Amino acid sequence: MRVRVDMNLCQTHAQCVFAAPEVFALNDDDELVYDATPADALRPAIEEAARACPVQAIFLDGD
Amino acid sequence: MPGRIAIAGAGLAGLSAAQELRRLGHDGEISMVGAESHRPYRRPPLSKDYLLDHDADVALPGTGELGVTWLLGQAATGLDLAGRRLLRGALPSVPFDALVIATGVRPRTLPGADGLRGVVTLRTLDDARTLRDALAGRPRVVVAGAGFLGSEVAATLRALDVPVTLVEPDRVPLRRPLGEQVGAIIADLHRAHDVDLRLGRRVSAVTGAGRVERVHLDDGTVLAADLLVAALGAEPQVEWLHGSGVRLDGGVVVDRHGLAAPRVAAAGDVARWPSAMLGGELIRVEHYSNAVEQGAHAVRALLGIADRYDPVPSFWCDLYGHRLRSVGLTGAGYELRLLAHEPDGRFLAEYHHNGRVVGAVTAGFLRRLTTYRHLLTKEHA
Ligand SMILES: Cc1cc2nc3c(=O)[nH]c(=O)nc-3n(C[C@H](O)[C@H](O)[C@H](O)COP(=O)(O)OP(=O)(O)OC[C@H]3O[C@@H](n4cnc5c(N)ncnc54)[C@H](O)[C@@H]3O)c2cc1C
Ligand code: SF4
């Protein structure tokens, strides 16, 4: 499974960090960093993060 | 899986429920009954970018791919629980096998201001259009209520250089949701941006010939105004459920799994649930993330595959270039510890209850805030 965040859209709301902390985090400069190829088991959490993102910046593809 | 699903309220929580149903492989009928004529959209921009920028986007993607039957522009008027159908006035009722109630909240209005033009509330896209149009004439604005919405509207209007008087009955803005010290920081932010902040005052009357001209405060002050934004909080939209058998008490009350009745779940701003973190006390929040999370959870509750609903709430709010963000429970009812407060307005505060941290709020210390999320999840896991 591949995850992509459109960093032009992302406003570091960090809602994704709350929804799926295993995949999304903030670095020392409060910028979003994420695991682009997370384990499939995390899919529900990532889908939830994608829905929780207030600017819909998170995209998921592949199975 | 129950065959026909009805969702009352075509908002964020309702959409999240529909998405979760499809994600779980439900291929039966989903009917979304919505009072507004729009498909679900994002409300947060309505008090932010949407007022500043005519191209601001409020769309929620994916509504076209859900295979949902949209029954929009007509509210549900009743629930026939025994007959398992949603009533829609004179229109055909909507039969269902399972129901999600997600009718949200409606803004409180200012008593005595009915019928005067220039008195507005802000909840829907149509409200936001009305407000945006009114701003084109650079009106003198009074905002009644310095909660999240009123504070945010005041901040956005100042970005447009519109003069704003902000009237709040409490000692500081946002005292109840965020506590006294944080409220005081927000009061300073308003003042630093030339908002005429009237604390400890309430709007007692609005007068004018057909439209608002003067706003009267309870200390006798009279403010000349062209526009009054009533941001006085909101009430759960549950009138249509009176007498239905669903338990109503400050919202639709659900059990620990999210059910309001057999095969009836509730989610989003309208729902009140027993909080695990607070030993079962009923809580209701008006947060974007909760609507998303609880909407999806409601569907799992209907399918009997839900754990206890036990979210870590979080919200954000944009004020003068600062983004306030919270995690967990915040409010005047908890002990507040201000851990950082910088001259530029950035701050970090913790909330304690019964000897442990239950939440935190920040402007500017985001990464530190995310560490609370981990802590809170662990603590009551
Ligand atoms: C201007 C504004 C700014 C906000 N900013 C933020 C923010 O910065 N951060 C944050 O976390 N949250 C914010 N929120 C709150 C967030 O938008 C809400 O928590 C969220 O929209 C709740 O979703 P919901 O689906 O429960 O309710 P809603 O989105 O209100 O959806 C409920 C829908 O049900 C409809 N309805 C009502 N009664 C009936 C009926 N009888 N039959 C059929 N339909 C009915 C309503 O018309 C509405 O369309 C903001 C809200 C507003 C209004
Ligand atoms: S929730 Fe969306 S905007 Fe916020 S950090 Fe994650 S991707 Fe960015």
Coordinates of C-alpha atoms and ligand atoms in Angstrom, one line a residue, chain A residues 5-7 9-17 24 26 32 49 52-58, chain B residues 323, ligand 2:
Chain A
V5 CA 0.3 13.5 1.0
D6 CA 0.0 16.4 -1.3
M7 CA 2.3 18.8 0.5
L9 CA -2.4 21.1 0.1
C10 CA -1.2 20.1 3.6
Q11 CA -1.6 22.7 6.2
T12 CA -0.1 20.6 9.0
H13 CA -3.4 20.3 10.8
A14 CA -2.0 17.2 12.3
Q15 CA -5.3 15.5 12.3
C16 CA -3.7 12.6 10.5
V17 CA -1.0 12.4 13.2
F24 CA 2.2 10.3 10.2
L26 CA 5.8 15.9 12.8
L32 CA 4.6 16.6 8.4
A49 CA -6.7 9.8 8.6
A52 CA -10.0 13.3 9.0
C53 CA -7.7 15.5 7.0
P54 CA -9.5 18.8 6.8
V55 CA -8.0 19.7 3.4
Q56 CA -8.2 16.2 2.0
A57 CA -4.5 16.1 1.2
I58 CA -3.9 12.3 1.9
Chain B
R323 CA -3.7 27.9 14.7
Ligands
SF4_2 S1 -4.3 16.1 8.4 FE1 -4.0 16.8 6.3 S2 -3.3 18.9 6.5 FE2 -3.1 18.0 8.5 S3 -1.0 17.3 8.6 FE3 -2.2 15.6 7.9 S4 -2.2 15.8 5.7 FE4 -1.5 17.7 6.5

